[in-house]
Coordinates of C-alpha atoms in Angstrom, one line a residue:
X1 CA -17.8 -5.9 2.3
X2 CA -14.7 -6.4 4.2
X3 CA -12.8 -3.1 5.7
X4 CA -9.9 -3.9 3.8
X5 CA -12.3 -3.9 0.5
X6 CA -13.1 -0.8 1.7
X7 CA -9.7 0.9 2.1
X8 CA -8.7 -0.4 -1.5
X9 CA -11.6 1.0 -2.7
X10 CA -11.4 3.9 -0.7
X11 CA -8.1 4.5 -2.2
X12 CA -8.5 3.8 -5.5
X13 CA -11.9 6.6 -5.2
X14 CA -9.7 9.1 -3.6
X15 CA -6.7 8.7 -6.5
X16 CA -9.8 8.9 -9.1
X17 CA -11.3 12.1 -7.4
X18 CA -8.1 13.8 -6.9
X19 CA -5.9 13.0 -9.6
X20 CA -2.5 14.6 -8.9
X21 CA 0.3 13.1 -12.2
X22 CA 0.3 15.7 -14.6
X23 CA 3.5 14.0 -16.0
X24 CA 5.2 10.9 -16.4
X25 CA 9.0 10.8 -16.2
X26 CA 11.7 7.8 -17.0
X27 CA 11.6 6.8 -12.9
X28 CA 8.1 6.6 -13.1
X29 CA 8.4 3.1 -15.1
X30 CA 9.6 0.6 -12.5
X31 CA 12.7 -1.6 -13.8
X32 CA 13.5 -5.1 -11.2
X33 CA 14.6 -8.4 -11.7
X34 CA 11.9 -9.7 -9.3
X35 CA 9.8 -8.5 -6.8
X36 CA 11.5 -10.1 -3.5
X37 CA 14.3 -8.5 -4.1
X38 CA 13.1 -5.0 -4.2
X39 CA 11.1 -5.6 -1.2
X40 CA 12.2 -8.5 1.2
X41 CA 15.1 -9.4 0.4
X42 CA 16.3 -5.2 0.0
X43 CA 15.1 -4.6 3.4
X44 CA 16.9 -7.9 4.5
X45 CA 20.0 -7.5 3.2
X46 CA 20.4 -3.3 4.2
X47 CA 19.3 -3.9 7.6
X48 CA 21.4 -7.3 8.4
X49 CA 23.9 -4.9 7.2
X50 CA 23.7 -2.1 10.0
X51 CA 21.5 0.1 7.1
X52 CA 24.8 2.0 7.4
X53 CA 24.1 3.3 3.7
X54 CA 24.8 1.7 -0.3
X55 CA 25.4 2.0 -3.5
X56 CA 24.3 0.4 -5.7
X57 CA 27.4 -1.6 -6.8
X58 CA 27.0 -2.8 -3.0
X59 CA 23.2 -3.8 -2.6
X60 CA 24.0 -5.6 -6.1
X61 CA 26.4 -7.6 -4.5
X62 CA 24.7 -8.4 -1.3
X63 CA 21.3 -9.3 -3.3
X64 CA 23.3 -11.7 -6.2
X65 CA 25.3 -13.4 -3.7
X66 CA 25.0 -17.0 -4.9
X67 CA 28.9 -17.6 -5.9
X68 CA 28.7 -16.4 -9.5
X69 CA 31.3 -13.6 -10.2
X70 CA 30.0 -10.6 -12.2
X71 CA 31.4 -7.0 -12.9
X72 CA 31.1 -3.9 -11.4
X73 CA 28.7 -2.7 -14.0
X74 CA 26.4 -5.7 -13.6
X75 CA 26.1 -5.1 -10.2
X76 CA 25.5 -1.4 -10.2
X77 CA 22.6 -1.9 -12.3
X78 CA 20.9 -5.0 -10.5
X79 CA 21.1 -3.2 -7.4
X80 CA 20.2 0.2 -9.1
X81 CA 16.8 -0.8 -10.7
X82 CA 16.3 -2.7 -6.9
X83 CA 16.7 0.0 -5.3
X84 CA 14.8 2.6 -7.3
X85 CA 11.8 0.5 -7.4
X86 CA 12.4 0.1 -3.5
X87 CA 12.4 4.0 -3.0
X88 CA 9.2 4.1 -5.4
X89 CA 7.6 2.0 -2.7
X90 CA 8.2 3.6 -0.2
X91 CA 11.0 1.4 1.6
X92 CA 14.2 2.3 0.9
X93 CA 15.2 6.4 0.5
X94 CA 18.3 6.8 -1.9
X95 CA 20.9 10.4 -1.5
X96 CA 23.6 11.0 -4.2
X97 CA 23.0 7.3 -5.2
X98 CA 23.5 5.9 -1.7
X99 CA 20.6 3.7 -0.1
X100 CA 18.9 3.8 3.3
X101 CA 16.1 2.0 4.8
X102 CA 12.9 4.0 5.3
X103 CA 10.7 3.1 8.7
X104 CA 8.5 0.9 6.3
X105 CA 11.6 -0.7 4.7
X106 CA 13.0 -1.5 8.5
X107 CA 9.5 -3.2 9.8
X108 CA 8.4 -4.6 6.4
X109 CA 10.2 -8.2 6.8
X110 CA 8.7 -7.8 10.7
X111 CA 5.4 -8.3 9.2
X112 CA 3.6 -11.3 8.8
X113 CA 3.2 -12.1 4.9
X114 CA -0.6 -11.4 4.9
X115 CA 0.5 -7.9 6.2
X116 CA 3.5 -7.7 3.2
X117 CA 0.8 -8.4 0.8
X118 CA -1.5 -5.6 2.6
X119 CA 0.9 -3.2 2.4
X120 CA 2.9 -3.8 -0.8
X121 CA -0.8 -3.7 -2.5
X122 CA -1.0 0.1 -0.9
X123 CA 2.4 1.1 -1.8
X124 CA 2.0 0.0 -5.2
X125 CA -0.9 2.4 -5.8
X126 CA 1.5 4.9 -4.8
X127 CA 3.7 4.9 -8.4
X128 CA 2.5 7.4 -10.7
X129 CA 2.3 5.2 -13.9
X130 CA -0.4 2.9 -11.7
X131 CA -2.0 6.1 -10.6
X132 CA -2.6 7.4 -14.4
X133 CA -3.6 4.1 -16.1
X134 CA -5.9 3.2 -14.0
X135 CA -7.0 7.0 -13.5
X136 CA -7.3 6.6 -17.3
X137 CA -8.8 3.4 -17.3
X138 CA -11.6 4.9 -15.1
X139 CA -12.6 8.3 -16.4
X140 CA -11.4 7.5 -20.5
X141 CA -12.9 4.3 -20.1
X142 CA -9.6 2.8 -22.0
X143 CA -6.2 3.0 -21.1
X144 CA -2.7 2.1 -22.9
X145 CA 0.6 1.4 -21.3
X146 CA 2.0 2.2 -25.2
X147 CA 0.5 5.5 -24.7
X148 CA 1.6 6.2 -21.3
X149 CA 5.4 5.5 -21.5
X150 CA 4.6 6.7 -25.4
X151 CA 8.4 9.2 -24.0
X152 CA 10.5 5.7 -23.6
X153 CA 12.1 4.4 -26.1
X154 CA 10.4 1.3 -27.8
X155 CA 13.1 -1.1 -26.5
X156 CA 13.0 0.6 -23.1
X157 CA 8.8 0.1 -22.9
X158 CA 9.0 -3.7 -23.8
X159 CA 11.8 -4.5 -21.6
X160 CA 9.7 -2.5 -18.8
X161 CA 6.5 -3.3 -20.0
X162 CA 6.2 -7.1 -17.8
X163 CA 7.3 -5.0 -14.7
X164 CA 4.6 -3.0 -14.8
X165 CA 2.4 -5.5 -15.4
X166 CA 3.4 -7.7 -12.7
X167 CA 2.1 -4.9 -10.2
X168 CA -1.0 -5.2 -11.5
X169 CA -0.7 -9.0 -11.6
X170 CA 0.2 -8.5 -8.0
X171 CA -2.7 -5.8 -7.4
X172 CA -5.2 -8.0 -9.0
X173 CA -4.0 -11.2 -7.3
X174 CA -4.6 -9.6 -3.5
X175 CA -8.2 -10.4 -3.8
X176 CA -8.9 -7.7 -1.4
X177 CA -11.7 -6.5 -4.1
X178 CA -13.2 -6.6 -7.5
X179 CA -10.6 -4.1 -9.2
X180 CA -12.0 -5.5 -12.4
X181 CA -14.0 -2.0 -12.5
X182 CA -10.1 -0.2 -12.3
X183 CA -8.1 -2.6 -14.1
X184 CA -10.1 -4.2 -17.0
X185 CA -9.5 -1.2 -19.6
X186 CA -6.1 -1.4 -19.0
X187 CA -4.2 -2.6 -22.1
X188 CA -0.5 -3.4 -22.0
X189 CA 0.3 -4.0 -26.0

């Protein structure tokens, strides 16, 4: 067994053990267009940009620049559902809806892309909707992303539904381990 087998397993153990969600709230269900831009090309574009701090209208802007004009509102919520999924892992900090790079956020496009997988796989375990299913998935032997985000409304689960999943495509897709044991009773219907 590898040692980084052993810290995903060692993490995944330790969540199990010491199971800490006793709620799930809207945030908690991640929202992004893809998963570079909440990670790479967020930490590229705030720190090319002095990291001097942005809204969301802004980091929509800088992400979606590819010559297509768009409204205010479109931006604000491209680089709003960036950005919170950013802060979620653990590389961008947001205050009164502005947004900062954390010190993962600065180094994370520093890394090589095996060491962007390594850590993205760790910060993804972080999220409190990944934490419970696969808590769930564990001790109740079944787990449902229907019952989960059961406080969403139906639109607002589907339309999140394939983010969610795609961390766990992500997770599963690291072959670090066999997280079969964590992620096969996990059902997304």
């Amino acid at each position: 067994m590898s040692q980084k087998t052993d810290e995903i397993s060692s993490i995944l153990k330790e969540q199990i053990k010491n199971y800490d969600v006793d709620y799930l709230t809207y945030d908690d269900v991640v929202q992004f267009s893809n998963i570079e831009d909440c990670t790479t090309n967020l930490c590229r574009v705030v720190k090319s940009n002095g990291d001097s701090g942005f809204g969301y209208v802004d980091i929509g802007k800088l992400l979606e620049d590819d010559g297509k004009e768009r409204n205010d509102g479109a931006y604000r919520k491209y680089g709003e559902n960036q950005v919170k999924t950013g802060e979620q892992l653990g590389l961008v900090h947001i205050i009164d809806a502005t947004c900062f790079l954390m010190p993962f956020g600065y180094v994370y496009n520093d890394l090589d892309e095996n060491q962007k997988k390594l850590l993205l796989a760790r910060m993804i375990l972080r999220n409190k909707l990944v934490k419970r299913l696969i808590y769930r998935s564990v001790v109740d032997k079944k787990s449902s992303y229907k019952r989960e985000t059961g406080f969403l409304k139906e639109s607002t689960q589907t339309r999140r539904r394939a983010n969610v999943k795609r961390l766990f495509d992500f997770l599963y897709s690291s072959e670090e381990c066999d997280l079969s044991v964590y992620f096969d009773n996990i059902v997304f219907d």
